[in-house]
mmCIF file of C-alpha atoms in Angstrom:
data_model
loop_
_atom_site.group_PDB
_atom_site.id
_atom_site.type_symbol
_atom_site.label_atom_id
_atom_site.label_comp_id
_atom_site.label_asym_id
_atom_site.label_seq_id
_atom_site.Cartn_x
_atom_site.Cartn_y
_atom_site.Cartn_z
ATOM 1 C CA MET A 1 41.156 79.878 1.563
ATOM 2 C CA PRO A 2 44.993 79.831 2.335
ATOM 3 C CA ASN A 3 46.498 76.529 1.745
ATOM 4 C CA THR A 4 47.552 74.924 5.281
ATOM 5 C CA GLY A 5 50.743 73.269 4.341
ATOM 6 C CA ASP A 6 51.830 76.410 2.472
ATOM 7 C CA SER A 7 50.944 78.396 5.481
ATOM 8 C CA LEU A 8 52.955 76.288 7.971
ATOM 9 C CA ALA A 9 55.712 76.331 5.366
ATOM 10 C CA LYS A 10 55.922 80.339 5.491
ATOM 11 C CA LEU A 11 55.879 80.091 9.451
ATOM 12 C CA ARG A 12 58.687 77.803 9.899
ATOM 13 C CA GLN A 13 60.832 80.215 7.447
ATOM 14 C CA VAL A 14 59.844 83.247 9.502
ATOM 15 C CA VAL A 15 61.415 81.350 12.558
ATOM 16 C CA SER A 16 64.439 80.164 10.732
ATOM 17 C CA THR A 17 64.816 83.575 9.460
ATOM 18 C CA LEU A 18 64.319 84.803 13.247
ATOM 19 C CA LEU A 19 67.018 82.314 14.411
ATOM 20 C CA GLY A 20 69.319 82.760 11.136
ATOM 21 C CA PRO A 21 72.822 84.764 11.596
ATOM 22 C CA GLU A 22 71.366 88.202 10.420
ATOM 23 C CA GLY A 23 68.216 86.950 12.758
ATOM 24 C CA CYS A 24 66.932 88.747 15.869
ATOM 25 C CA PRO A 25 69.375 88.628 18.686
ATOM 26 C CA TRP A 26 66.412 88.249 21.277
ATOM 27 C CA ASP A 27 65.240 85.029 19.499
ATOM 28 C CA ARG A 28 68.527 83.174 19.071
ATOM 29 C CA LYS A 29 69.347 83.423 22.631
ATOM 30 C CA GLN A 30 66.180 81.313 23.237
ATOM 31 C CA THR A 31 66.482 77.596 24.676
ATOM 32 C CA PRO A 32 63.177 75.415 25.152
ATOM 33 C CA GLU A 33 63.522 75.575 28.466
ATOM 34 C CA SER A 34 63.269 79.276 28.024
ATOM 35 C CA LEU A 35 60.257 79.031 26.036
ATOM 36 C CA CYS A 36 58.249 77.207 29.194
ATOM 37 C CA ASP A 37 56.459 80.021 30.245
ATOM 38 C CA TYR A 38 56.069 81.440 26.953
ATOM 39 C CA VAL A 39 54.255 78.620 25.903
ATOM 40 C CA ILE A 40 51.744 78.424 29.298
ATOM 41 C CA GLU A 41 51.148 82.019 28.959
ATOM 42 C CA GLU A 42 50.188 81.864 25.194
ATOM 43 C CA ALA A 43 47.784 78.491 25.764
ATOM 44 C CA HIS A 44 45.905 79.908 28.544
ATOM 45 C CA GLU A 45 45.091 83.269 26.261
ATOM 46 C CA LEU A 46 44.267 80.974 23.685
ATOM 47 C CA VAL A 47 42.165 78.950 26.245
ATOM 48 C CA GLU A 48 40.810 82.458 27.417
ATOM 49 C CA ALA A 49 39.544 83.615 24.104
ATOM 50 C CA ILE A 50 38.065 80.382 23.460
ATOM 51 C CA ARG A 51 35.647 80.228 26.550
ATOM 52 C CA ALA A 52 34.910 84.066 25.754
ATOM 53 C CA GLY A 53 33.293 83.028 22.498
ATOM 54 C CA ASP A 54 35.957 85.633 20.738
ATOM 55 C CA GLU A 55 36.581 83.524 17.251
ATOM 56 C CA HIS A 56 38.840 86.211 15.967
ATOM 57 C CA GLY A 57 40.949 86.789 19.329
ATOM 58 C CA ALA A 58 40.410 82.429 19.253
ATOM 59 C CA MET A 59 42.186 82.605 15.828
ATOM 60 C CA GLU A 60 45.277 85.066 16.969
ATOM 61 C CA GLU A 61 45.817 83.400 19.840
ATOM 62 C CA LEU A 62 46.107 79.571 18.047
ATOM 63 C CA GLY A 63 48.693 81.666 15.661
ATOM 64 C CA ASP A 64 50.707 82.539 19.134
ATOM 65 C CA VAL A 65 50.768 79.261 20.315
ATOM 66 C CA LEU A 66 51.819 77.290 17.349
ATOM 67 C CA PHE A 67 54.633 79.952 16.416
ATOM 68 C CA LEU A 68 55.758 78.813 19.489
ATOM 69 C CA LEU A 69 55.679 74.594 18.870
ATOM 70 C CA CYS A 70 57.315 75.802 15.486
ATOM 71 C CA PHE A 71 60.190 78.151 17.622
ATOM 72 C CA LEU A 72 60.460 74.623 19.868
ATOM 73 C CA GLY A 73 60.849 72.034 16.957
ATOM 74 C CA ALA A 74 63.344 74.785 15.105
ATOM 75 C CA LEU A 75 65.499 74.706 18.562
ATOM 76 C CA TYR A 76 65.039 70.895 18.726
ATOM 77 C CA GLU A 77 66.084 70.413 15.333
ATOM 78 C CA GLU A 78 69.235 72.820 15.524
ATOM 79 C CA LYS A 79 70.455 70.166 18.528
ATOM 80 C CA GLY A 80 69.885 67.453 16.261
ATOM 81 C CA SER A 81 67.428 65.892 18.883
ATOM 82 C CA PHE A 82 63.987 65.945 16.423
ATOM 83 C CA THR A 83 62.679 67.650 13.554
ATOM 84 C CA LEU A 84 58.932 69.222 13.824
ATOM 85 C CA ALA A 85 57.755 66.869 10.927
ATOM 86 C CA ASP A 86 59.286 63.682 13.693
ATOM 87 C CA SER A 87 56.274 65.243 16.105
ATOM 88 C CA ILE A 88 53.871 65.494 13.353
ATOM 89 C CA ASP A 89 54.558 62.040 12.282
ATOM 90 C CA ALA A 90 54.509 60.605 15.837
ATOM 91 C CA ILE A 91 51.268 62.111 17.116
ATOM 92 C CA ALA A 92 49.413 61.091 13.877
ATOM 93 C CA ALA A 93 50.668 57.179 14.254
ATOM 94 C CA LYS A 94 50.136 57.783 18.020
ATOM 95 C CA MET A 95 46.098 58.805 17.404
ATOM 96 C CA ILE A 96 45.682 56.087 14.726
ATOM 97 C CA ARG A 97 46.849 53.702 17.225
ATOM 98 C CA ARG A 98 44.724 54.995 19.872
ATOM 99 C CA HIS A 99 41.683 54.932 17.614
ATOM 100 C CA PRO A 100 41.237 51.390 16.447
ATOM 101 C CA HIS A 101 37.584 52.015 16.616
ATOM 102 C CA VAL A 102 37.951 54.443 13.713
ATOM 103 C CA PHE A 103 40.527 53.172 11.701
ATOM 104 C CA GLU A 104 40.686 49.414 12.328
ATOM 105 C CA GLY A 105 37.106 48.920 12.482
ATOM 106 C CA LEU A 106 37.026 47.673 16.064
ATOM 107 C CA ASN A 107 33.710 47.717 17.369
ATOM 108 C CA VAL A 108 33.232 49.379 21.157
ATOM 109 C CA GLU A 109 29.758 49.414 22.788
ATOM 110 C CA ASN A 110 30.000 52.769 25.241
ATOM 111 C CA GLN A 111 32.295 55.590 25.632
ATOM 112 C CA GLU A 112 32.938 54.144 28.632
ATOM 113 C CA GLU A 113 34.739 50.816 26.987
ATOM 114 C CA LEU A 114 36.142 53.244 24.674
ATOM 115 C CA LEU A 115 38.296 55.525 27.199
ATOM 116 C CA ARG A 116 39.070 51.800 29.174
ATOM 117 C CA ASN A 117 40.444 50.954 25.780
ATOM 118 C CA TRP A 118 42.510 54.321 25.342
ATOM 119 C CA GLU A 119 44.102 53.347 28.469
ATOM 120 C CA ARG A 120 44.603 49.881 27.825
ATOM 121 C CA ILE A 121 46.528 50.807 24.664
ATOM 122 C CA LYS A 122 48.515 53.711 26.391
ATOM 123 C CA ARG A 123 50.040 51.173 28.856
ATOM 124 C CA GLN A 124 50.783 48.980 26.085
ATOM 125 C CA GLU A 125 52.902 51.645 24.367
ATOM 126 C CA LYS A 126 54.887 51.224 27.478
ATOM 127 C CA ASP A 127 55.000 47.532 28.264
ATOM 128 C CA ASN A 128 52.462 48.166 31.375
ATOM 129 C CA LYS A 129 55.516 49.270 33.194
ATOM 130 C CA GLU A 130 54.246 52.517 34.626
ATOM 131 C CA GLY A 131 51.807 53.265 36.530
ATOM 132 C CA ILE A 132 48.134 54.544 36.100
ATOM 133 C CA PHE A 133 49.105 58.032 36.701
ATOM 134 C CA ALA A 134 52.430 58.142 35.840
ATOM 135 C CA SER A 135 51.536 59.869 32.112
ATOM 136 C CA LEU A 136 49.719 62.884 34.475
ATOM 137 C CA PRO A 137 51.826 66.067 34.572
ATOM 138 C CA ARG A 138 52.480 66.708 37.735
ATOM 139 C CA GLY A 139 52.306 70.711 36.966
ATOM 140 C CA LEU A 140 48.761 70.180 36.524
ATOM 141 C CA PRO A 141 46.756 73.076 38.086
ATOM 142 C CA PRO A 142 45.035 71.183 41.141
ATOM 143 C CA LEU A 143 41.263 71.191 40.461
ATOM 144 C CA LEU A 144 42.396 69.973 36.579
ATOM 145 C CA LYS A 145 44.871 67.553 37.910
ATOM 146 C CA ALA A 146 41.539 66.420 40.841
ATOM 147 C CA TYR A 147 39.646 65.634 37.591
ATOM 148 C CA ARG A 148 42.275 63.716 35.675
ATOM 149 C CA LEU A 149 42.729 61.731 38.530
ATOM 150 C CA GLY A 150 39.041 60.687 39.114
ATOM 151 C CA SER A 151 38.944 60.251 35.387
ATOM 152 C CA LYS A 152 41.565 57.627 35.289
ATOM 153 C CA ALA A 153 40.829 55.679 38.188
ATOM 154 C CA ALA A 154 37.219 55.353 36.750
ATOM 155 C CA ARG A 155 38.473 54.032 33.572
ATOM 156 C CA HIS A 156 40.256 51.241 35.422
ATOM 157 C CA ARG A 157 36.752 51.014 37.383
ATOM 158 C CA PHE A 158 37.965 52.536 41.086
ATOM 159 C CA THR A 159 34.957 54.487 41.739
ATOM 160 C CA TRP A 160 31.825 54.810 43.063
ATOM 161 C CA GLU A 161 28.841 51.983 41.560
ATOM 162 C CA ASP A 162 26.764 54.997 41.395
ATOM 163 C CA ASP A 163 25.945 58.524 41.203
ATOM 164 C CA ALA A 164 24.340 58.197 44.679
ATOM 165 C CA ALA A 165 26.881 56.482 46.504
ATOM 166 C CA GLN A 166 29.208 59.306 45.710
ATOM 167 C CA ALA A 167 27.125 61.660 46.553
ATOM 168 C CA ALA A 168 26.995 60.186 49.324
ATOM 169 C CA GLN A 169 30.608 60.020 50.625
ATOM 170 C CA MET A 170 30.686 63.951 49.374
ATOM 171 C CA GLY A 171 27.746 64.270 52.336
ATOM 172 C CA ARG A 172 30.314 61.889 54.781
ATOM 173 C CA GLU A 173 33.176 64.027 53.515
ATOM 174 C CA TRP A 174 31.689 67.347 54.707
ATOM 175 C CA GLN A 175 30.693 66.346 57.802
ATOM 176 C CA GLU A 176 34.145 65.312 58.189
ATOM 177 C CA LEU A 177 34.850 68.403 57.256
ATOM 178 C CA GLN A 178 32.430 70.053 59.624
ATOM 179 C CA GLU A 179 33.612 67.929 62.740
ATOM 180 C CA ALA A 180 37.740 69.150 61.727
ATOM 181 C CA VAL A 181 36.178 73.018 61.878
ATOM 182 C CA ALA A 182 34.765 72.500 65.657
ATOM 183 C CA SER A 183 38.350 70.914 66.733
ATOM 184 C CA GLY A 184 40.034 73.656 66.149
ATOM 185 C CA ASP A 185 43.016 72.039 64.613
ATOM 186 C CA GLN A 186 43.668 73.996 61.078
ATOM 187 C CA GLU A 187 45.757 71.644 59.898
ATOM 188 C CA ARG A 188 43.059 68.887 60.279
ATOM 189 C CA VAL A 189 40.585 71.515 58.893
ATOM 190 C CA GLU A 190 42.602 72.191 55.679
ATOM 191 C CA ALA A 191 43.205 67.867 54.772
ATOM 192 C CA GLU A 192 39.089 67.618 55.458
ATOM 193 C CA PHE A 193 38.417 70.343 52.819
ATOM 194 C CA GLY A 194 41.249 69.498 50.283
ATOM 195 C CA ASP A 195 39.194 65.592 50.898
ATOM 196 C CA TYR A 196 35.797 67.501 50.234
ATOM 197 C CA LEU A 197 36.853 69.332 47.226
ATOM 198 C CA PHE A 198 38.651 66.243 45.759
ATOM 199 C CA CYS A 199 35.138 64.682 45.767
ATOM 200 C CA VAL A 200 33.084 67.573 44.742
ATOM 201 C CA VAL A 201 35.467 67.532 41.715
ATOM 202 C CA GLU A 202 34.454 64.097 41.138
ATOM 203 C CA TYR A 203 30.643 64.822 41.178
ATOM 204 C CA GLY A 204 30.775 67.063 38.640
ATOM 205 C CA ARG A 205 33.243 64.722 36.482
ATOM 206 C CA ARG A 206 30.399 62.161 36.762
ATOM 207 C CA LEU A 207 27.520 64.935 35.873
ATOM 208 C CA GLY A 208 29.577 65.585 33.028
ATOM 209 C CA VAL A 209 31.139 69.032 34.239
ATOM 210 C CA LYS A 210 34.891 69.973 34.418
ATOM 211 C CA ALA A 211 35.647 71.691 37.402
ATOM 212 C CA ASN A 212 38.348 74.217 36.173
ATOM 213 C CA SER A 213 35.905 75.423 33.592
ATOM 214 C CA ALA A 214 32.941 75.612 36.188
ATOM 215 C CA LEU A 215 34.841 77.632 38.467
ATOM 216 C CA GLU A 216 36.453 79.947 35.873
ATOM 217 C CA GLY A 217 33.115 80.275 34.644
ATOM 218 C CA ALA A 218 31.987 81.397 38.460
ATOM 219 C CA ASN A 219 34.952 83.857 38.846
ATOM 220 C CA ALA A 220 33.971 85.350 35.502
ATOM 221 C CA ARG A 221 30.163 85.614 36.393
ATOM 222 C CA PHE A 222 31.377 87.036 40.266
ATOM 223 C CA LEU A 223 33.892 89.552 38.136
ATOM 224 C CA ALA A 224 31.037 90.739 35.834
ATOM 225 C CA ARG A 225 28.679 91.496 38.600
ATOM 226 C CA PHE A 226 30.458 93.068 41.341
ATOM 227 C CA GLU A 227 31.735 95.564 38.349
ATOM 228 C CA ALA A 228 28.330 96.222 37.798
ATOM 229 C CA MET A 229 27.596 96.618 41.168
ATOM 230 C CA GLU A 230 30.732 99.701 41.193
ATOM 231 C CA ALA A 231 29.021 100.980 37.970
ATOM 232 C CA LEU A 232 25.450 101.404 39.252
ATOM 233 C CA ALA A 233 27.020 103.002 42.525
ATOM 234 C CA ALA A 234 29.425 105.201 40.646
ATOM 235 C CA GLU A 235 26.198 106.111 38.407
ATOM 236 C CA ARG A 236 24.090 107.142 41.719
ATOM 237 C CA GLY A 237 27.268 109.195 43.542
ATOM 238 C CA LEU A 238 27.137 106.071 46.156
ATOM 239 C CA ASN A 239 30.834 105.634 48.147
ATOM 240 C CA THR A 240 31.269 101.572 48.320
ATOM 241 C CA ALA A 241 33.847 102.276 50.614
ATOM 242 C CA ASP A 242 31.015 103.083 53.126
ATOM 243 C CA PHE A 243 28.958 100.261 51.997
ATOM 244 C CA ARG A 244 28.098 97.304 54.671
ATOM 245 C CA LEU A 245 26.923 94.031 53.707
ATOM 246 C CA ALA A 246 23.195 95.216 53.023
ATOM 247 C CA ASP A 247 24.368 97.280 50.493
ATOM 248 C CA TRP A 248 26.343 95.160 48.507
ATOM 249 C CA ASP A 249 23.251 92.702 48.922
ATOM 250 C CA ALA A 250 21.077 95.190 46.994
ATOM 251 C CA LEU A 251 23.222 96.087 44.387
ATOM 252 C CA TRP A 252 24.047 92.381 43.954
ATOM 253 C CA ASP A 253 20.091 91.483 43.531
ATOM 254 C CA GLU A 254 19.832 94.586 41.107
ATOM 255 C CA VAL A 255 22.212 93.655 39.023
ATOM 256 C CA LYS A 256 21.258 89.541 38.656
ATOM 257 C CA LYS A 257 17.801 91.192 38.192
ATOM 258 C CA ARG A 258 18.961 92.754 34.649
ATOM 259 C CA GLU A 259 20.755 89.556 33.529
ATOM 260 C CA LYS A 260 17.537 87.898 32.995
#
């Protein structure tokens, strides 16, 4: 098995060559800002491979993400800002500091206490001057942001006492949404729909389900089933342009039965 340190050194040398005087003109024009979209894109591709269970794909995509991280480190080092080693040392120190139950023998009774301790240490690092949500990236996708908001609030005991109370709140939010629909006020409908979604995300979090991942799974299942329906229709010489709902439903039921 290759030595990780040697492989990382080789990758850093590749990046250094690309950015050198005889390197690639495109690479030499890049800045940390210009690489942001590539980092997001490659991270999405890595997540897609992981969720698909594609281990070879995950290996390749992990390399793509790592290349960009080394690239960014080299650009900041060129500017004299910091080095990749600085980043590695900083994250190692941070993880040791935030895991006293592992590195210092601190006793924690359960995961809830562990997470509250994590939040306490984070705030101490900022001298308790920042708000609870200050470290939450503003650019997170909405479903993921809703999950993180609920998670962080719960770590500070701002949440429902139990799952039954939270489920009851979800029922109230649904009722308010229906009342908004009946009112015909579209702005109110959107606001109440957002409140209901937020509550559903929190319900999932309490069940150990991440809404973003769950919805991605639902999207994938829907797409796979729809493509299977289209394939069946093509095999039978059926024109889906002429389909009514009953035609689609019949194929949908058939596809679902084949999954079992």
